[in-house]
Every structure is written in C-alpha cells, then in structure tokens.
C-alpha cells in the first residue's frame, strides 16, 4: 500500500490517480446503464435502428435523434459496439444523413472496431 501512495506523490502519480478515477466513473456509468431500463425509442429511431442493423459490419445498434421545436431532425447519434470497420461507419453515416436530411457533421457514430 505504501508503494502505491509513493507512486501517487509524483507528477506521474497524478496521472495514475486520474486514470483510476476515470475507470471507476466509467464502471459506475456502465453498471447503472445495465441496471436501468433503456428509454423508449421514438418510431423514427426504431425505424433507423432496423435499417442500420441491416448494414454489414454494424451489428446491433441504438439510435438517438435530436429534433428541434418544430419536430425536424437536427442531429443523430448511432451507438454500434460491434462495428467492424470504417466502411460500416461511413455507410451508417450516409444512410442517416440521407434519411434525415442533415449534414454529416451532425451525425456521431460511436463504436469499436472488433
């Protein structure tokens, strides 16, 4: 334990402490996300999810569409943990920008390349 405390005393120790705190917060967020029920998707989000899951290399996806006060889509987030490559990401972004009529910069595709 004293070796751990000695490591934290240096400038590099601050980085180690920050990494530990970040990992602890990430674990807390992930555990809460698994315990809570996912919020209900809108019909538009459900249709986009169904469409995007048909793109090879995306796997199972979750979609969130942000709309303005008039109900027009202004941005979207796609979460695809099983995404296998850049091509799948580009196809997903292209599909969403085409369907929603928004710029590519307003679409975030989040996922890992397994």
mmCIF file of C-alpha atoms in Angstrom, residues 3-101:
data_model
loop_
_atom_site.group_PDB
_atom_site.id
_atom_site.type_symbol
_atom_site.label_atom_id
_atom_site.label_comp_id
_atom_site.label_asym_id
_atom_site.label_seq_id
_atom_site.Cartn_x
_atom_site.Cartn_y
_atom_site.Cartn_z
ATOM 1 C CA UNK A 3 4.354 1.780 -2.631
ATOM 2 C CA UNK A 4 1.050 2.820 -4.159
ATOM 3 C CA UNK A 5 0.967 6.016 -2.092
ATOM 4 C CA UNK A 6 4.589 6.786 -3.016
ATOM 5 C CA UNK A 7 3.695 6.414 -6.685
ATOM 6 C CA UNK A 8 0.855 8.887 -6.286
ATOM 7 C CA UNK A 9 3.138 11.531 -4.786
ATOM 8 C CA UNK A 10 4.975 12.287 -8.025
ATOM 9 C CA UNK A 11 3.695 14.153 -11.040
ATOM 10 C CA UNK A 12 3.095 10.867 -12.782
ATOM 11 C CA UNK A 13 1.087 9.764 -9.781
ATOM 12 C CA UNK A 14 -1.496 12.412 -10.569
ATOM 13 C CA UNK A 15 -1.951 10.872 -13.996
ATOM 14 C CA UNK A 16 -2.309 7.425 -12.427
ATOM 15 C CA UNK A 17 -4.867 8.744 -9.961
ATOM 16 C CA UNK A 18 -6.796 10.460 -12.751
ATOM 17 C CA UNK A 19 -6.830 7.217 -14.754
ATOM 18 C CA UNK A 20 -8.100 5.267 -11.741
ATOM 19 C CA UNK A 21 -10.849 7.821 -11.113
ATOM 20 C CA UNK A 22 -11.836 7.793 -14.797
ATOM 21 C CA UNK A 23 -12.028 3.988 -14.836
ATOM 22 C CA UNK A 24 -14.085 3.971 -11.644
ATOM 23 C CA UNK A 25 -16.530 6.506 -13.105
ATOM 24 C CA UNK A 26 -16.774 4.513 -16.331
ATOM 25 C CA UNK A 27 -17.521 1.335 -14.373
ATOM 26 C CA UNK A 28 -20.186 3.176 -12.387
ATOM 27 C CA UNK A 29 -21.836 4.544 -15.514
ATOM 28 C CA UNK A 30 -21.795 1.149 -17.227
ATOM 29 C CA UNK A 31 -23.240 -0.624 -14.201
ATOM 30 C CA UNK A 32 -26.036 1.954 -13.911
ATOM 31 C CA UNK A 33 -26.767 1.684 -17.620
ATOM 32 C CA UNK A 34 -27.204 -2.073 -17.319
ATOM 33 C CA UNK A 35 -29.475 -1.810 -14.292
ATOM 34 C CA UNK A 36 -31.836 0.783 -15.706
ATOM 35 C CA UNK A 37 -34.278 0.087 -18.471
ATOM 36 C CA UNK A 38 -33.396 1.807 -21.692
ATOM 37 C CA UNK A 39 -35.659 4.738 -22.504
ATOM 38 C CA UNK A 40 -38.265 4.075 -25.146
ATOM 39 C CA UNK A 41 -37.228 4.908 -28.676
ATOM 40 C CA UNK A 42 -39.402 7.006 -30.930
ATOM 41 C CA UNK A 43 -40.868 5.351 -34.026
ATOM 42 C CA UNK A 44 -38.300 7.203 -36.165
ATOM 43 C CA UNK A 45 -35.428 5.928 -34.014
ATOM 44 C CA UNK A 46 -36.790 2.378 -34.155
ATOM 45 C CA UNK A 47 -37.032 2.514 -37.956
ATOM 46 C CA UNK A 48 -33.473 3.831 -38.189
ATOM 47 C CA UNK A 49 -32.243 1.075 -35.868
ATOM 48 C CA UNK A 50 -33.899 -1.573 -38.026
ATOM 49 C CA UNK A 51 -32.418 -0.068 -41.177
ATOM 50 C CA UNK A 52 -28.910 0.334 -39.753
ATOM 51 C CA UNK A 53 -28.805 -3.202 -38.371
ATOM 52 C CA UNK A 54 -29.099 -4.363 -41.983
ATOM 53 C CA UNK A 55 -25.743 -2.752 -42.830
ATOM 54 C CA UNK A 56 -22.982 -5.332 -42.866
ATOM 55 C CA UNK A 57 -20.443 -4.734 -40.113
ATOM 56 C CA UNK A 58 -22.612 -2.652 -37.794
ATOM 57 C CA UNK A 59 -24.291 -5.317 -35.717
ATOM 58 C CA UNK A 60 -26.851 -4.289 -33.136
ATOM 59 C CA UNK A 61 -27.273 -0.515 -32.875
ATOM 60 C CA UNK A 62 -29.002 2.123 -30.777
ATOM 61 C CA UNK A 63 -30.075 5.417 -32.329
ATOM 62 C CA UNK A 64 -30.983 8.772 -30.820
ATOM 63 C CA UNK A 65 -32.369 11.560 -32.985
ATOM 64 C CA UNK A 66 -32.469 15.129 -31.664
ATOM 65 C CA UNK A 67 -35.293 17.247 -33.026
ATOM 66 C CA UNK A 68 -35.908 20.977 -32.876
ATOM 67 C CA UNK A 69 -39.111 22.567 -31.572
ATOM 68 C CA UNK A 70 -40.759 22.043 -34.976
ATOM 69 C CA UNK A 71 -40.049 18.312 -34.915
ATOM 70 C CA UNK A 72 -37.327 18.422 -37.588
ATOM 71 C CA UNK A 73 -34.244 16.271 -37.052
ATOM 72 C CA UNK A 74 -31.140 18.328 -36.310
ATOM 73 C CA UNK A 75 -28.629 15.671 -35.214
ATOM 74 C CA UNK A 76 -28.280 11.965 -34.535
ATOM 75 C CA UNK A 77 -26.125 9.592 -32.523
ATOM 76 C CA UNK A 78 -25.571 5.967 -33.519
ATOM 77 C CA UNK A 79 -24.045 3.583 -30.983
ATOM 78 C CA UNK A 80 -22.755 0.361 -32.531
ATOM 79 C CA UNK A 81 -20.480 -1.526 -30.106
ATOM 80 C CA UNK A 82 -19.905 -4.392 -32.550
ATOM 81 C CA UNK A 83 -18.960 -2.192 -35.523
ATOM 82 C CA UNK A 84 -16.239 -3.951 -37.519
ATOM 83 C CA UNK A 85 -14.815 -1.278 -39.780
ATOM 84 C CA UNK A 86 -14.718 2.180 -41.233
ATOM 85 C CA UNK A 87 -16.852 1.157 -44.194
ATOM 86 C CA UNK A 88 -19.765 0.274 -41.890
ATOM 87 C CA UNK A 89 -19.374 3.623 -40.127
ATOM 88 C CA UNK A 90 -19.415 5.546 -43.404
ATOM 89 C CA UNK A 91 -22.441 3.630 -44.694
ATOM 90 C CA UNK A 92 -24.313 4.297 -41.436
ATOM 91 C CA UNK A 93 -23.482 7.999 -41.570
ATOM 92 C CA UNK A 94 -24.551 8.167 -45.224
ATOM 93 C CA UNK A 95 -27.855 6.405 -44.546
ATOM 94 C CA UNK A 96 -28.733 8.681 -41.632
ATOM 95 C CA UNK A 97 -27.781 11.907 -43.415
ATOM 96 C CA UNK A 98 -29.827 10.872 -46.446
ATOM 97 C CA UNK A 99 -32.901 9.839 -44.488
ATOM 98 C CA UNK A 100 -32.930 12.744 -42.047
ATOM 99 C CA UNK A 101 -31.670 15.409 -44.425
#
